[in-house]
Coordinates of C-alpha atoms in Angstrom, one line a residue:
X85 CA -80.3 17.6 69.0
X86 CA -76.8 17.2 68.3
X87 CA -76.9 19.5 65.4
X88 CA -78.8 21.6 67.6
X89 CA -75.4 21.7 69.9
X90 CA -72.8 22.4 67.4
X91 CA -74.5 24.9 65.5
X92 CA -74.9 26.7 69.0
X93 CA -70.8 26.0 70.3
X94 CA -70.3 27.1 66.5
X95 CA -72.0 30.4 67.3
X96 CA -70.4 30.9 70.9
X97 CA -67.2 30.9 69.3
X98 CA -68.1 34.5 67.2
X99 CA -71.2 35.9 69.3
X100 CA -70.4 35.1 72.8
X101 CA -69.7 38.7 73.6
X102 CA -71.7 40.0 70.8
X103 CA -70.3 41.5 67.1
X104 CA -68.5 44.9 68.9
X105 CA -68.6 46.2 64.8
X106 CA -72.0 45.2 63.3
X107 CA -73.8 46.4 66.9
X108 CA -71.9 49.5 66.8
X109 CA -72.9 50.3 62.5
X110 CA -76.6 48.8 62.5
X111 CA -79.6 49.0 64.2
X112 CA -82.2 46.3 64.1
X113 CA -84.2 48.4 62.1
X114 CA -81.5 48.4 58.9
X115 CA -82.4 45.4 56.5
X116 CA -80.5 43.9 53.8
X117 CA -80.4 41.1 50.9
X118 CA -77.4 39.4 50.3
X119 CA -76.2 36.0 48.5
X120 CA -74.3 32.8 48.8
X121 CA -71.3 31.9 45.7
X122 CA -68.8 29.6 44.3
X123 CA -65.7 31.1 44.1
X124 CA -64.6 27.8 42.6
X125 CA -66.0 24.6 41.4
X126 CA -67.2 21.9 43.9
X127 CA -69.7 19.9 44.7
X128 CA -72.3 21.6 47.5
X129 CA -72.7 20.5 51.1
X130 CA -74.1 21.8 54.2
X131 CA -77.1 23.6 53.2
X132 CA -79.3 22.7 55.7
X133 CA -77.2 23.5 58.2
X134 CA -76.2 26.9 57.1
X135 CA -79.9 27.5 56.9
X136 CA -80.2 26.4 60.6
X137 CA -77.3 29.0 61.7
X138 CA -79.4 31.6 60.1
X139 CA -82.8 30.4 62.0
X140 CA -80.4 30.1 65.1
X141 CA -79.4 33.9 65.0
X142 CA -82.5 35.0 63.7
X143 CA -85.6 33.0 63.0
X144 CA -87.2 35.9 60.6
X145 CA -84.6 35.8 58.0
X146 CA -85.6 34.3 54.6
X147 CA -83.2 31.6 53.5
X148 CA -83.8 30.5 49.7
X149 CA -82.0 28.1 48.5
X150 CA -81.1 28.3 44.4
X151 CA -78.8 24.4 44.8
X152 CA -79.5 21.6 46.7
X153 CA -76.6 19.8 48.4
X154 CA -74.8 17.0 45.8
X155 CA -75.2 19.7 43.2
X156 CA -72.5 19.9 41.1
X157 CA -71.5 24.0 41.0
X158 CA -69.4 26.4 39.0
X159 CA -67.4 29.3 39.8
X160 CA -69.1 31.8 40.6
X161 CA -72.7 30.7 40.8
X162 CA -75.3 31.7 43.1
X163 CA -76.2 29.4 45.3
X164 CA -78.5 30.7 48.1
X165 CA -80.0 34.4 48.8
X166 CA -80.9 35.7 52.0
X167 CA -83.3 38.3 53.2
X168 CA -83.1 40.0 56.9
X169 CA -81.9 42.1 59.1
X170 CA -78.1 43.6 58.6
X171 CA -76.8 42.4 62.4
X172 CA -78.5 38.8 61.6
X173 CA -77.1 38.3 57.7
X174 CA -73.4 39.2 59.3
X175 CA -73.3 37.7 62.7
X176 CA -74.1 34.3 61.3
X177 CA -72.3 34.9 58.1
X178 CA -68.9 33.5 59.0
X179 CA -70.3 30.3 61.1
X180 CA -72.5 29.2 58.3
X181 CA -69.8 29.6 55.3
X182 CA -67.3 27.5 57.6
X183 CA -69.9 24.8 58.0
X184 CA -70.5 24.4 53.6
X185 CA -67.3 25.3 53.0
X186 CA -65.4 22.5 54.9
X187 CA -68.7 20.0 53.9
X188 CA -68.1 21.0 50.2
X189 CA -64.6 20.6 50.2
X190 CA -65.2 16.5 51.6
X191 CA -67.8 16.3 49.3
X192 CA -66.0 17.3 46.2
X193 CA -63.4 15.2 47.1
X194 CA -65.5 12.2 47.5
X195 CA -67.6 12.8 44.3
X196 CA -63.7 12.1 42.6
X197 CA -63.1 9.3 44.5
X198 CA -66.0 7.3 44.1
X199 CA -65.7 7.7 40.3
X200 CA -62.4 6.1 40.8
X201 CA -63.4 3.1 43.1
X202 CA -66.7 2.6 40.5
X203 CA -64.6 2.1 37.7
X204 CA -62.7 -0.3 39.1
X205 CA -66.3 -1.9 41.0
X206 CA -64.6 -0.9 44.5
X207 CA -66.4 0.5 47.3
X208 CA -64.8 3.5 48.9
X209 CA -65.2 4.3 52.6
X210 CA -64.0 6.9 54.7
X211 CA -62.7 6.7 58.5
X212 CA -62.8 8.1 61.8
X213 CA -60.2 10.5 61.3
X214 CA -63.1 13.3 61.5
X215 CA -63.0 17.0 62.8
X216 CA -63.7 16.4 66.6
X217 CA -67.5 17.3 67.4
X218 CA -68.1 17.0 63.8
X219 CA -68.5 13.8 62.6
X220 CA -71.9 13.5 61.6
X221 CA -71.1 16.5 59.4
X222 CA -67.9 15.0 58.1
X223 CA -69.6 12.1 57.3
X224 CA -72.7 13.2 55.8
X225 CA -70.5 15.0 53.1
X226 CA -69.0 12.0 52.1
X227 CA -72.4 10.0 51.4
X228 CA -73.3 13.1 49.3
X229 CA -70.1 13.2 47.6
X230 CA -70.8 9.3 46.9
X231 CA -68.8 7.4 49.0
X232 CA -69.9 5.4 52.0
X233 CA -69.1 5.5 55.8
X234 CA -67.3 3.1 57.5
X235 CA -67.3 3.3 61.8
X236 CA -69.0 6.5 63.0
X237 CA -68.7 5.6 66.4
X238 CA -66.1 2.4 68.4
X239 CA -70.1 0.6 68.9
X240 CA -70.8 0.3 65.1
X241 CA -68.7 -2.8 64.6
X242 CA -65.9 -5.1 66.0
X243 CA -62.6 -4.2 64.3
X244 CA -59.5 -5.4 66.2
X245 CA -56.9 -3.6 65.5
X246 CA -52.8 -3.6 66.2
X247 CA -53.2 -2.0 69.7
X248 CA -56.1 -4.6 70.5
X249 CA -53.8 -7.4 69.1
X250 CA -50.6 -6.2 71.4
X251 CA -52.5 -6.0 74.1
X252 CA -54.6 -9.4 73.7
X253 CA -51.7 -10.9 72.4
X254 CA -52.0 -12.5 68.8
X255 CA -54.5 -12.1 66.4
X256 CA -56.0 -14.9 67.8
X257 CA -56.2 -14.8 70.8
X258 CA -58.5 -11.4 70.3
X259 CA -60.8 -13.0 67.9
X260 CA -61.2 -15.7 70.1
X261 CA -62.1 -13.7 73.1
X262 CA -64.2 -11.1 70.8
X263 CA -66.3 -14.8 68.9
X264 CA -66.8 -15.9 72.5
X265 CA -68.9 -12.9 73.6
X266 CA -70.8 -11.4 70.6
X267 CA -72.2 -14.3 69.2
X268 CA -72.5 -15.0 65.4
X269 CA -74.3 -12.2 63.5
X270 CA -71.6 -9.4 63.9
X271 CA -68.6 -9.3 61.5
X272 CA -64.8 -9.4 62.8
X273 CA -62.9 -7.1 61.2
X274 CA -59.1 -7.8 61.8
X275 CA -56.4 -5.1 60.9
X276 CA -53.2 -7.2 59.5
X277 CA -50.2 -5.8 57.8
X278 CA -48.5 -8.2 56.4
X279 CA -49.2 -12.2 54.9
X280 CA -48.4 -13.8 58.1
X281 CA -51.1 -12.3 59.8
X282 CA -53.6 -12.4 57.1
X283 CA -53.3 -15.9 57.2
X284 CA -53.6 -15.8 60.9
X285 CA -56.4 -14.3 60.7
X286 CA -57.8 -16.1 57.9
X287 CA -57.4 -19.1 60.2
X288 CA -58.7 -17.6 63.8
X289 CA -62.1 -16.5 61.5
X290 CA -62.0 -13.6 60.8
X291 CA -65.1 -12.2 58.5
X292 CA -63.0 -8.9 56.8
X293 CA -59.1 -8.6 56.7
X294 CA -57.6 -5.0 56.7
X295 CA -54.8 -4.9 54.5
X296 CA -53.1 -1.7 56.8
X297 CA -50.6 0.1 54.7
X298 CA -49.8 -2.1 51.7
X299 CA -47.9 -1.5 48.8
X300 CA -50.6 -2.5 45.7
X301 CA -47.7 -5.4 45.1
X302 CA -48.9 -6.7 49.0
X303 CA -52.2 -6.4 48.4
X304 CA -52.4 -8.7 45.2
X305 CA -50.4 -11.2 47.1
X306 CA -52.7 -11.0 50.0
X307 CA -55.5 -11.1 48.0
X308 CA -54.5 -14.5 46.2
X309 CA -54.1 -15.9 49.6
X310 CA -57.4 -14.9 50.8
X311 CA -58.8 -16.0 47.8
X312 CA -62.4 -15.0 48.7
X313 CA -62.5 -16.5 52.2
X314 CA -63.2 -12.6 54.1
X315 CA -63.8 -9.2 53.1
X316 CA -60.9 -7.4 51.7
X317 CA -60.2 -3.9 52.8
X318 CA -57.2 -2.0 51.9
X319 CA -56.3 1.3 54.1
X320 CA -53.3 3.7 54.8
X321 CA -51.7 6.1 52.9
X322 CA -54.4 6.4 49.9
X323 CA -54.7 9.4 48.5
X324 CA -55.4 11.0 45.3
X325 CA -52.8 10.1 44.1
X326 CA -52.1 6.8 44.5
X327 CA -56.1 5.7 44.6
X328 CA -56.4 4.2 41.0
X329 CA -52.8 1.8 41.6
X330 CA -55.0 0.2 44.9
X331 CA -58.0 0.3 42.9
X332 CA -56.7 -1.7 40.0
X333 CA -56.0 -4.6 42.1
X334 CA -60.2 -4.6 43.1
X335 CA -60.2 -5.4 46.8
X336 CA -63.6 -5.4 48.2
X337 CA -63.3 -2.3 50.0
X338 CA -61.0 1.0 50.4
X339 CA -60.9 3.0 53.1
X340 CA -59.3 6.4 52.8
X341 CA -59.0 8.8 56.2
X342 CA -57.8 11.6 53.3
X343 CA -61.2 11.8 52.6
X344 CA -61.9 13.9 55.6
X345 CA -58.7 14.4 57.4
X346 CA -57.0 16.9 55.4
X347 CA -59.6 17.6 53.0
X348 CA -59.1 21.4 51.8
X349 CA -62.1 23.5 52.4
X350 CA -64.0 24.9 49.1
X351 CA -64.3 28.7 49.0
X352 CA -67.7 30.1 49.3
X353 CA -68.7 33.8 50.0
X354 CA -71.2 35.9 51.1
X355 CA -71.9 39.3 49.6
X356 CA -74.8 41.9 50.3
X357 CA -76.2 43.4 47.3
X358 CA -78.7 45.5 48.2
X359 CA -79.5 47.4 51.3
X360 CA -83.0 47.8 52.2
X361 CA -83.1 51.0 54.6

């Protein structure tokens, strides 16, 4: 259902008042094959979806698939071909290349950085700094680029964070009023940023400590301090670059919003190779 909606906003944005150039060229009865390919390396994403855009536009057009999403592809490969009507291959064209080619780029990018955070034995987690409407999307690329999810939505798990703690008024007094209510099984994440409040933290309960942007020096120090006692995560300002330096001091858990914030989108393009009347 809720692909079901994007994929049809998707389409609204190009198709709304039809294509003024295919409709004017082609007539329903002009038929085409074309093909999906990496114009660079990346790791593949969004393949079902781009196959749902094509069902969306036109149900008769044949979508085969040559890779599988988590496939690891090369310049200039092939990965899907496509059979149909001319006005159907091109109206859809554009929505369903924006859809793999944003979901490939995440997903290449977090196929790198989970080989970072395994070698080091750290788990690495992405955010809610999503697209807006496309979250699910978002986030489904990074599980097939090997990294985990964190939140997908505010209900998932209790994370107090520096707002929450302003407006409650210490660390403590949040985790109080949040241990008072949800009763024992949840976890309380509490976002900290430097020792004092770890160790306030540490003290009011709290089940994972957010180490918010740390230098790697911080986190060690935090880390001794903690000494096992909650969850470690480290988050803010990780990137590629800097990655390995957080992931050499082996907290429990990274989370990186680069993952799908400013991610660059992986080119992919679609070419028609043979008209068919």
């Amino acid at each position: 259902m809720i692909l079901d909606k994007i994929i049809e906003l998707a389409l609204q944005e190009d198709l709304s008042l039809g294509d003024i150039t295919s409709d004017t060229i082609f007539t329903p009865q002009n038929k085409a094959k074309a093909v999906v390919r990496a114009k660079e390396d990346l790791v593949l994403c969004g393949m079902e979806i781009a196959r749902q855009v094509f069902r969306a536009v036109d149900f008769n057009v044949q979508f085969t698939a040559l890779k599988q999403d988590g496939d690891e592809v090369k310049k200039g490969e092939t990965v899907l071909e496509l059979e149909g009507t001319t006005l159907s291959i091109l109206k859809a064209e554009r929505t369903a290349l924006n859809f793999m080619q944003r979901m490939s780029g995440i997903a290449t990018a977090s196929r790198a950085f989970a080989a970072i955070g395994k070698k080091y034995g750290v788990m690495i987690v992405d955010t809610r700094k999503t697209q807006p409407g496309l979250r699910r999307l978002d986030k489904y690329a990074v599980r097939i680029g090997g990294c985990r999810n964190h939140r997908i939505s505010l209900a998932d798990s209790v994370m107090i964070k520096d707002n929450h703690i302003a407006a409650a008024g210490s660390i403590t007094a949040a985790v109080q009023k949040i241990k008072a209510v949800i009763g024992h099984t949840p976890k309380v994440e509490v976002e900290t940023t430097n020792l004092e409040e770890v160790q306030e933290a540490l003290a009011a309960g709290a089940d994972i400590i957010m180490l918010d942007n740390m230098t790697p020096a911080q986190v060690a120090q935090c880390k001794e301090v903690i000494a096992g006692q909650a969850i470690i995560e480290v988050s803010g300002g990780i990137n590629a670059q800097n990655l390995e330096e957080y992931c050499k001091v082996q907290p429990d858990v990274i989370s990186m919003g680069a993952l799908t914030h400013s991610v660059p989108a992986k080119d992919l393009s679609l070419k028609i190779v043979q008209y068919i009347g």
